[in-house]
Amino acid sequence: MKGVSPTFHAPKKLDPCLGQYIYVYDLPSRFNDDLLKGCNTLIKWENMCPYLSNLGLGPKIIEESNETVISKKNWYATHQFSLEVIFHNIMKDYKCLTNDSSLASAIYVPYYAGLDVGRYLWGGFNISIRDESPNQLVKWLAQQSQWKRMYGKDHFMVGGRVGYDFRRGSDKDEDWGTKLMFLPEASNITILLIESCADKEFPLYENEFAIPYPTYFHPSNDDEIFEWQRKMRNRKREYLFSFVGAPRPNLTSSIRNELIDHCQSSKSCKLVGNHFGDPVHVLDVFQKSVFCLQPPGDSFTRRSTFDSILAGCIPVFFHPHSAYKQYMWHFPKNNSSYSVFIPETDVKRKRVMINETLFNVQESEVLEMRDEVIRLIPKIVYRYPSSRLETLDDAFDVAVKGVLQRIEEMKR
């Protein structure tokens, strides 16, 4: 018709958070906040209160020497078991949080399982005391309307200790840990841990995923990461390899004594024994090393692996469970692109000289591996809570994407 102008509809804007919304439970305080209030009772051997300051990052590191091993901002004496607190505090500023659980693709359960169990791992506590909180938690979850939607298959939580601490195989008081991850409800929840269970006794569980131990660096923007990567590329490395760690005299399977011998007999190796309380010294040694030896300790993995990657040092592994069968979301599928593997049995049976093996790696391979290690740095650090990265994904982002993808696949 003449004189009538056509109506134009502006195209609808796509919701950038579609498929990424996360709903966070407001749990009863006994499962998180009360544990922080009782921080001096969390580990028998040390007071965790200083380490849980600064949103779980711990005390700021002030470098006393003039060597500038670390950068001026955002370095903290972060405890290796504080991940669940750090993760929760980063989640509070996640870009796609929702108060409407019907919109949520995933539901986060902010239970500090590792801090909880840490109180009872030593001191002869019976299983009913150890299992009380896990039992109360799953009982509380089962009563929530959000749970009934998929019976927990869209739920996830973080455990800041190794999986073995949550998978007690029997009801004997002398057995280790809690039964959290063997509770029927928990088998539906995606559980993120600093180390998943995987050995002869425990197979790999399909709801269990390893994510990096927290390091000392918590950047608040992309530039801080780029600047750190540049610094690690330009670092002069005077040692061929180093080992930071103590022997394990009570573990007959441990190869640490052999590694210490290898290091002491080589002019190209730097050995650091008891390093507790001095992250700057450890990072300095890693930054001056081409390769860093990463044998199993009390368990297959070590926080030291992530500290060495942060320092641009190529990790040397001796057991496939130390990295290759874990951290699937955070590490490259091609193991040899960022690390060297020397089988434990070769070390035990004296079939290998570590000094010789590492000396024979071609210079071009070393440069390629170091480049890959330095590229990994953003994916293995947890940013400062309340900050945002623009073009990079940190360890938190990678973990959240992994969870969302897993839940989406289950829904399909």
Short mmCIF file of C-alpha atoms in Angstrom, two decimals:
data_model
loop_
_atom_site.label_atom_id
_atom_site.label_comp_id
_atom_site.label_asym_id
_atom_site.label_seq_id
_atom_site.Cartn_x
_atom_site.Cartn_y
_atom_site.Cartn_z
CA MET A 1 0.00 0.00 0.00
CA LYS A 2 1.16 3.48 -0.87
CA GLY A 3 2.39 5.70 1.93
CA VAL A 4 3.03 2.83 4.40
CA SER A 5 6.68 2.31 5.19
CA PRO A 6 7.79 -1.26 5.88
CA THR A 7 8.60 -2.25 9.48
CA PHE A 8 12.18 -3.29 10.19
CA HIS A 9 12.94 -5.53 13.15
CA ALA A 10 16.44 -5.17 14.57
CA PRO A 11 18.10 -8.59 14.77
CA LYS A 12 17.99 -10.07 18.25
CA LYS A 13 21.29 -9.91 20.08
CA LEU A 14 22.72 -13.33 20.85
CA ASP A 15 23.21 -13.90 24.56
CA PRO A 16 27.01 -14.19 25.01
CA CYS A 17 26.46 -16.34 28.12
CA LEU A 18 24.24 -18.90 26.41
CA GLY A 19 25.47 -22.34 27.44
CA GLN A 20 27.86 -20.81 30.00
CA TYR A 21 25.57 -19.78 32.85
CA ILE A 22 26.56 -21.14 36.26
CA TYR A 23 24.40 -21.17 39.38
CA VAL A 24 26.25 -21.24 42.72
CA TYR A 25 24.62 -22.86 45.75
CA ASP A 26 24.47 -20.85 48.95
CA LEU A 27 25.58 -23.76 51.13
CA PRO A 28 25.13 -23.90 54.91
CA SER A 29 28.22 -22.22 56.39
CA ARG A 30 29.52 -25.44 58.00
CA PHE A 31 30.64 -26.53 54.50
CA ASN A 32 32.82 -23.49 53.76
CA ASP A 33 32.85 -20.27 55.81
CA ASP A 34 32.97 -22.01 59.20
CA LEU A 35 36.04 -23.95 58.07
CA LEU A 36 37.81 -20.65 57.32
CA LYS A 37 36.88 -19.34 60.78
CA GLY A 38 38.51 -22.42 62.29
CA CYS A 39 41.59 -22.10 60.06
CA ASN A 40 44.03 -22.88 62.89
CA THR A 41 42.57 -26.41 63.22
CA LEU A 42 42.66 -27.43 59.55
CA ILE A 43 46.03 -29.22 59.42
CA LYS A 44 47.64 -30.77 62.47
CA TRP A 45 51.16 -29.70 61.53
CA GLU A 46 50.68 -26.05 60.56
CA ASN A 47 48.49 -23.02 61.07
CA MET A 48 46.57 -22.46 57.80
CA CYS A 49 45.26 -19.00 58.81
CA PRO A 50 48.01 -16.95 57.11
CA TYR A 51 47.68 -19.08 53.94
CA LEU A 52 43.92 -18.47 53.71
CA SER A 53 44.31 -14.68 53.91
CA ASN A 54 43.97 -12.55 50.75
CA LEU A 55 41.03 -14.59 49.37
CA GLY A 56 42.94 -17.86 49.82
CA LEU A 57 46.10 -16.65 48.04
CA GLY A 58 48.09 -16.32 51.27
CA PRO A 59 50.57 -13.61 52.35
CA LYS A 60 52.13 -11.38 49.71
CA ILE A 61 55.69 -12.35 48.78
CA ILE A 62 58.11 -9.49 49.28
CA GLU A 63 61.39 -10.19 47.52
CA GLU A 64 64.32 -9.23 49.71
CA SER A 65 67.19 -9.73 47.28
CA ASN A 66 67.97 -7.43 44.33
CA GLU A 67 67.79 -10.29 41.81
CA THR A 68 64.15 -9.65 40.82
CA VAL A 69 63.26 -13.32 40.59
CA ILE A 70 59.55 -12.44 40.70
CA SER A 71 57.63 -9.44 39.38
CA LYS A 72 56.46 -6.70 41.74
CA LYS A 73 52.73 -7.46 41.78
CA ASN A 74 50.49 -10.43 42.51
CA TRP A 75 52.90 -12.96 43.98
CA TYR A 76 51.69 -14.76 47.09
CA ALA A 77 52.89 -17.58 49.37
CA THR A 78 49.99 -19.74 48.19
CA HIS A 79 49.47 -23.06 49.95
CA GLN A 80 49.21 -26.12 47.72
CA PHE A 81 45.93 -27.17 49.42
CA SER A 82 44.07 -23.84 49.16
CA LEU A 83 42.61 -24.31 45.67
CA GLU A 84 38.94 -24.73 46.67
CA VAL A 85 38.98 -21.31 48.41
CA ILE A 86 40.74 -19.59 45.48
CA PHE A 87 38.40 -21.22 42.93
CA HIS A 88 35.30 -20.15 44.90
CA ASN A 89 36.56 -16.56 45.14
CA ILE A 90 37.27 -16.39 41.40
CA MET A 91 33.82 -17.90 40.73
CA LYS A 92 32.19 -14.98 42.62
CA ASP A 93 33.21 -12.76 39.69
CA TYR A 94 32.62 -15.25 36.87
CA LYS A 95 31.12 -13.39 33.88
CA CYS A 96 28.10 -15.67 33.47
CA LEU A 97 26.76 -16.19 36.99
CA THR A 98 22.97 -16.47 37.32
CA ASN A 99 20.54 -16.42 40.24
CA ASP A 100 18.03 -18.31 38.08
CA SER A 101 19.06 -21.96 38.26
CA SER A 102 16.72 -22.84 35.36
CA LEU A 103 19.06 -20.86 33.05
CA ALA A 104 22.19 -22.56 34.38
CA SER A 105 24.20 -25.01 32.31
CA ALA A 106 26.12 -26.05 35.43
CA ILE A 107 25.66 -25.81 39.18
CA TYR A 108 28.67 -25.20 41.42
CA VAL A 109 28.84 -26.71 44.91
CA PRO A 110 31.31 -24.55 46.94
CA TYR A 111 32.15 -27.20 49.55
CA TYR A 112 35.73 -26.99 50.90
CA ALA A 113 36.15 -30.75 50.95
CA GLY A 114 39.94 -30.70 51.27
CA LEU A 115 40.00 -28.27 54.20
CA ASP A 116 37.27 -30.35 55.83
CA VAL A 117 39.04 -33.72 55.53
CA GLY A 118 42.44 -32.22 56.42
CA ARG A 119 41.28 -31.85 60.04
CA TYR A 120 40.82 -35.59 60.42
CA LEU A 121 43.58 -37.27 58.39
CA TRP A 122 45.88 -37.55 61.41
CA GLY A 123 45.00 -38.21 65.03
CA GLY A 124 43.04 -41.46 64.86
CA PHE A 125 39.58 -40.00 64.12
CA ASN A 126 36.95 -42.68 63.48
CA ILE A 127 35.11 -42.89 60.17
CA SER A 128 31.82 -41.53 61.50
CA ILE A 129 33.55 -38.22 62.37
CA ARG A 130 35.38 -38.11 59.00
CA ASP A 131 32.26 -38.92 56.99
CA GLU A 132 29.85 -36.65 58.85
CA SER A 133 30.21 -33.58 56.60
CA PRO A 134 30.21 -35.52 53.28
CA ASN A 135 27.04 -37.39 54.38
CA GLN A 136 25.38 -34.14 55.48
CA LEU A 137 26.34 -32.46 52.19
CA VAL A 138 24.82 -35.08 49.88
CA LYS A 139 21.72 -35.20 52.09
CA TRP A 140 21.36 -31.41 51.73
CA LEU A 141 21.94 -31.54 47.96
CA ALA A 142 19.36 -34.29 47.45
CA GLN A 143 16.69 -32.01 48.96
CA GLN A 144 17.31 -29.16 46.49
CA SER A 145 15.02 -28.66 43.49
CA GLN A 146 18.12 -28.08 41.30
CA TRP A 147 19.40 -31.55 42.18
CA LYS A 148 16.23 -33.30 41.05
CA ARG A 149 16.63 -31.93 37.50
CA MET A 150 19.53 -34.26 36.61
CA TYR A 151 20.29 -35.90 39.96
CA GLY A 152 23.56 -34.01 40.17
CA LYS A 153 24.90 -34.69 36.69
CA ASP A 154 25.02 -30.93 36.02
CA HIS A 155 26.74 -30.27 39.37
CA PHE A 156 30.46 -29.80 39.96
CA MET A 157 32.76 -29.15 42.91
CA VAL A 158 36.48 -28.64 43.63
CA GLY A 159 38.57 -30.67 46.07
CA GLY A 160 41.83 -29.00 47.01
CA ARG A 161 43.58 -32.26 47.91
CA VAL A 162 44.43 -35.46 46.02
CA GLY A 163 41.61 -37.84 45.10
CA TYR A 164 42.97 -40.57 47.37
CA ASP A 165 41.94 -38.42 50.40
CA PHE A 166 38.27 -38.71 49.39
CA ARG A 167 38.10 -42.36 48.31
CA ARG A 168 38.36 -44.51 51.41
CA GLY A 169 37.81 -48.04 50.18
CA SER A 170 36.47 -49.62 53.39
CA ASP A 171 34.72 -48.84 56.67
CA LYS A 172 37.77 -49.62 58.79
CA ASP A 173 38.89 -46.81 61.09
CA GLU A 174 42.53 -47.40 60.18
CA ASP A 175 41.86 -46.69 56.48
CA TRP A 176 42.73 -43.25 55.10
CA GLY A 177 40.41 -40.36 54.22
CA THR A 178 36.67 -39.96 53.77
CA LYS A 179 34.16 -41.79 51.62
CA LEU A 180 32.95 -38.60 49.89
CA MET A 181 33.63 -39.75 46.35
CA PHE A 182 32.22 -43.22 46.90
CA LEU A 183 28.83 -41.86 48.04
CA PRO A 184 26.23 -42.68 45.33
CA GLU A 185 25.21 -39.02 44.91
CA ALA A 186 28.82 -37.87 44.50
CA SER A 187 29.36 -40.31 41.62
CA ASN A 188 27.07 -38.04 39.53
CA ILE A 189 28.97 -34.84 40.37
CA THR A 190 31.94 -33.71 38.27
CA ILE A 191 34.78 -33.42 40.78
CA LEU A 192 37.88 -31.32 40.08
CA LEU A 193 40.98 -32.22 42.10
CA ILE A 194 44.66 -31.25 42.21
CA GLU A 195 45.31 -34.94 41.50
CA SER A 196 42.87 -37.63 40.43
CA CYS A 197 42.97 -41.21 41.67
CA ALA A 198 44.77 -43.45 39.23
CA ASP A 199 46.85 -46.48 40.13
CA LYS A 200 46.53 -50.24 40.48
CA GLU A 201 44.14 -49.85 43.42
CA PHE A 202 42.02 -47.09 41.89
CA PRO A 203 41.15 -46.94 38.18
CA LEU A 204 40.52 -43.57 36.58
CA TYR A 205 37.00 -42.48 37.52
CA GLU A 206 35.03 -40.83 34.77
CA ASN A 207 33.61 -38.06 36.97
CA GLU A 208 37.03 -37.02 38.29
CA PHE A 209 39.32 -34.47 36.59
CA ALA A 210 42.70 -33.13 37.65
CA ILE A 211 43.28 -29.38 37.41
CA PRO A 212 46.54 -27.56 38.26
CA TYR A 213 47.82 -27.06 41.78
CA PRO A 214 47.85 -23.32 42.58
CA THR A 215 51.19 -21.58 41.95
CA TYR A 216 52.51 -18.38 43.57
CA PHE A 217 51.54 -16.08 40.67
CA HIS A 218 47.99 -14.67 40.46
CA PRO A 219 47.96 -12.12 37.62
CA SER A 220 45.19 -9.56 37.31
CA ASN A 221 45.47 -8.84 33.58
CA ASP A 222 46.86 -10.19 30.30
CA ASP A 223 49.83 -7.79 30.26
CA GLU A 224 51.21 -9.17 33.52
CA ILE A 225 51.24 -12.65 31.95
CA PHE A 226 52.80 -11.45 28.67
CA GLU A 227 55.49 -9.58 30.59
CA TRP A 228 56.26 -12.69 32.70
CA GLN A 229 56.43 -14.91 29.59
CA ARG A 230 58.90 -12.48 27.98
CA LYS A 231 61.03 -12.55 31.11
CA MET A 232 61.12 -16.38 31.12
CA ARG A 233 62.06 -16.50 27.41
CA ASN A 234 65.03 -14.22 28.04
CA ARG A 235 66.24 -15.90 31.24
CA LYS A 236 69.78 -17.27 31.14
CA ARG A 237 69.80 -20.89 32.31
CA GLU A 238 73.07 -21.94 33.88
CA TYR A 239 72.08 -25.44 35.08
CA LEU A 240 71.26 -28.29 32.70
CA PHE A 241 68.85 -29.72 35.29
CA SER A 242 67.76 -29.29 38.90
CA PHE A 243 65.91 -31.22 41.56
CA VAL A 244 63.97 -29.52 44.33
CA GLY A 245 62.77 -32.05 46.89
CA ALA A 246 63.58 -34.21 49.87
CA PRO A 247 64.18 -37.99 49.91
CA ARG A 248 61.33 -40.37 50.78
CA PRO A 249 63.08 -42.94 53.01
CA ASN A 250 59.80 -44.64 54.00
CA LEU A 251 58.68 -45.18 50.40
CA THR A 252 60.54 -48.17 48.97
CA SER A 253 59.19 -47.46 45.48
CA SER A 254 60.53 -43.87 45.48
CA ILE A 255 63.38 -43.02 43.09
CA ARG A 256 64.22 -39.77 44.89
CA ASN A 257 67.42 -41.13 46.49
CA GLU A 258 68.65 -42.17 43.03
CA LEU A 259 67.79 -38.74 41.59
CA ILE A 260 69.64 -37.00 44.42
CA ASP A 261 72.68 -39.20 43.66
CA HIS A 262 72.44 -38.38 39.92
CA CYS A 263 72.25 -34.67 40.72
CA GLN A 264 75.10 -34.68 43.25
CA SER A 265 77.38 -36.50 40.83
CA SER A 266 76.80 -33.98 38.02
CA LYS A 267 78.36 -30.53 37.75
CA SER A 268 75.39 -29.53 35.57
CA CYS A 269 72.75 -30.10 38.28
CA LYS A 270 71.46 -27.90 41.11
CA LEU A 271 70.00 -29.69 44.14
CA VAL A 272 67.69 -27.98 46.64
CA GLY A 273 66.61 -30.02 49.67
CA ASN A 274 64.29 -28.62 52.33
CA HIS A 275 62.84 -25.50 50.68
CA PHE A 276 59.71 -24.91 52.73
CA GLY A 277 58.86 -21.27 53.24
CA ASP A 278 61.11 -19.88 50.49
CA PRO A 279 59.26 -19.81 47.16
CA VAL A 280 61.63 -17.14 45.76
CA HIS A 281 64.66 -19.43 46.14
CA VAL A 282 62.80 -22.33 44.48
CA LEU A 283 61.66 -20.16 41.57
CA ASP A 284 65.17 -18.77 41.18
CA VAL A 285 66.60 -22.30 40.80
CA PHE A 286 63.86 -23.29 38.33
CA GLN A 287 64.45 -20.14 36.27
CA LYS A 288 68.15 -20.95 36.03
CA SER A 289 67.49 -24.57 34.92
CA VAL A 290 66.81 -25.99 31.46
CA PHE A 291 65.16 -29.15 32.86
CA CYS A 292 63.42 -29.77 36.22
CA LEU A 293 63.13 -33.32 37.60
CA GLN A 294 59.56 -34.12 38.70
CA PRO A 295 59.40 -37.61 40.28
CA PRO A 296 56.38 -38.76 42.30
CA GLY A 297 56.36 -37.77 45.97
CA ASP A 298 53.76 -39.05 48.44
CA SER A 299 51.51 -39.29 45.39
CA PHE A 300 52.11 -39.26 41.61
CA THR A 301 51.87 -35.50 41.11
CA ARG A 302 53.66 -32.52 42.62
CA ARG A 303 52.87 -28.84 42.94
CA SER A 304 56.51 -28.38 41.87
CA THR A 305 55.55 -29.37 38.30
CA PHE A 306 53.47 -26.22 37.96
CA ASP A 307 56.05 -24.02 39.68
CA SER A 308 58.68 -25.24 37.20
CA ILE A 309 56.41 -24.58 34.19
CA LEU A 310 55.76 -21.10 35.58
CA ALA A 311 59.56 -20.61 35.55
CA GLY A 312 59.89 -21.79 31.93
CA CYS A 313 61.70 -24.97 33.01
CA ILE A 314 61.02 -28.17 31.01
CA PRO A 315 59.60 -30.86 33.33
CA VAL A 316 61.16 -34.34 33.34
CA PHE A 317 58.66 -37.03 34.38
CA PHE A 318 59.35 -40.58 35.51
CA HIS A 319 55.81 -41.97 35.77
CA PRO A 320 52.94 -41.47 33.25
CA HIS A 321 50.48 -40.71 36.08
CA SER A 322 52.52 -37.65 37.11
CA ALA A 323 51.09 -35.67 34.17
CA TYR A 324 50.23 -37.62 31.02
CA LYS A 325 47.16 -39.39 32.43
CA GLN A 326 45.98 -36.25 34.24
CA TYR A 327 45.41 -32.55 33.50
CA MET A 328 43.83 -33.49 30.15
CA TRP A 329 42.26 -30.05 29.78
CA HIS A 330 45.38 -28.08 30.69
CA PHE A 331 48.33 -29.96 29.13
CA PRO A 332 48.99 -30.69 25.43
CA LYS A 333 48.07 -34.16 24.16
CA ASN A 334 51.56 -34.46 22.67
CA ASN A 335 53.58 -35.17 25.84
CA SER A 336 56.96 -34.79 24.17
CA SER A 337 56.10 -31.25 23.02
CA TYR A 338 56.59 -29.86 26.54
CA SER A 339 58.36 -32.54 28.63
CA VAL A 340 60.88 -35.38 28.76
CA PHE A 341 60.00 -38.88 29.97
CA ILE A 342 62.49 -41.23 31.65
CA PRO A 343 60.88 -44.46 32.98
CA GLU A 344 61.23 -45.04 36.73
CA THR A 345 62.39 -48.60 36.15
CA ASP A 346 65.33 -47.37 34.04
CA VAL A 347 66.44 -45.18 36.96
CA LYS A 348 65.95 -47.98 39.53
CA ARG A 349 67.88 -50.52 37.45
CA LYS A 350 70.65 -48.04 36.63
CA ARG A 351 69.98 -48.30 32.89
CA VAL A 352 70.10 -44.54 32.41
CA MET A 353 72.34 -41.57 33.24
CA ILE A 354 70.07 -38.54 33.63
CA ASN A 355 72.89 -36.11 32.95
CA GLU A 356 73.71 -37.87 29.67
CA THR A 357 70.07 -38.28 28.58
CA LEU A 358 69.31 -34.57 29.02
CA PHE A 359 72.64 -33.45 27.54
CA ASN A 360 71.79 -35.42 24.37
CA VAL A 361 68.50 -33.60 23.73
CA GLN A 362 69.06 -31.48 20.60
CA GLU A 363 69.27 -27.71 21.17
CA SER A 364 66.47 -27.14 18.63
CA GLU A 365 64.21 -29.56 20.58
CA VAL A 366 65.04 -27.80 23.84
CA LEU A 367 64.03 -24.43 22.36
CA GLU A 368 60.77 -25.85 20.98
CA MET A 369 59.90 -27.50 24.30
CA ARG A 370 60.69 -24.35 26.28
CA ASP A 371 58.50 -22.30 23.93
CA GLU A 372 55.65 -24.74 24.53
CA VAL A 373 56.19 -24.66 28.32
CA ILE A 374 56.11 -20.84 28.32
CA ARG A 375 52.95 -20.90 26.15
CA LEU A 376 51.35 -23.08 28.85
CA ILE A 377 51.86 -20.52 31.62
CA PRO A 378 48.43 -18.78 31.33
CA LYS A 379 46.64 -22.16 31.53
CA ILE A 380 48.35 -23.21 34.76
CA VAL A 381 47.96 -20.02 36.83
CA TYR A 382 44.82 -18.90 38.69
CA ARG A 383 44.19 -15.20 38.25
CA TYR A 384 43.62 -12.80 41.11
CA PRO A 385 39.97 -13.11 42.22
CA SER A 386 37.81 -10.16 41.05
CA SER A 387 40.08 -9.58 38.02
CA ARG A 388 39.40 -10.47 34.36
CA LEU A 389 41.64 -11.62 31.53
CA GLU A 390 40.75 -10.29 28.08
CA THR A 391 42.39 -12.58 25.51
CA LEU A 392 43.77 -15.44 27.62
CA ASP A 393 42.22 -18.35 29.49
CA ASP A 394 43.71 -19.09 32.90
CA ALA A 395 43.51 -22.41 34.78
CA PHE A 396 40.05 -21.45 36.13
CA ASP A 397 38.67 -20.65 32.64
CA VAL A 398 40.03 -23.88 31.17
CA ALA A 399 38.51 -25.91 34.01
CA VAL A 400 35.10 -24.23 33.71
CA LYS A 401 35.03 -24.78 29.93
CA GLY A 402 35.92 -28.45 30.51
CA VAL A 403 33.06 -28.84 33.00
CA LEU A 404 30.52 -27.10 30.74
CA GLN A 405 31.55 -29.23 27.76
CA ARG A 406 31.31 -32.44 29.79
CA ILE A 407 27.83 -31.58 31.09
CA GLU A 408 26.68 -30.59 27.59
CA GLU A 409 27.85 -33.96 26.24
CA MET A 410 25.96 -35.79 29.00
CA LYS A 411 22.80 -33.83 28.22
CA ARG A 412 23.04 -34.81 24.55
#
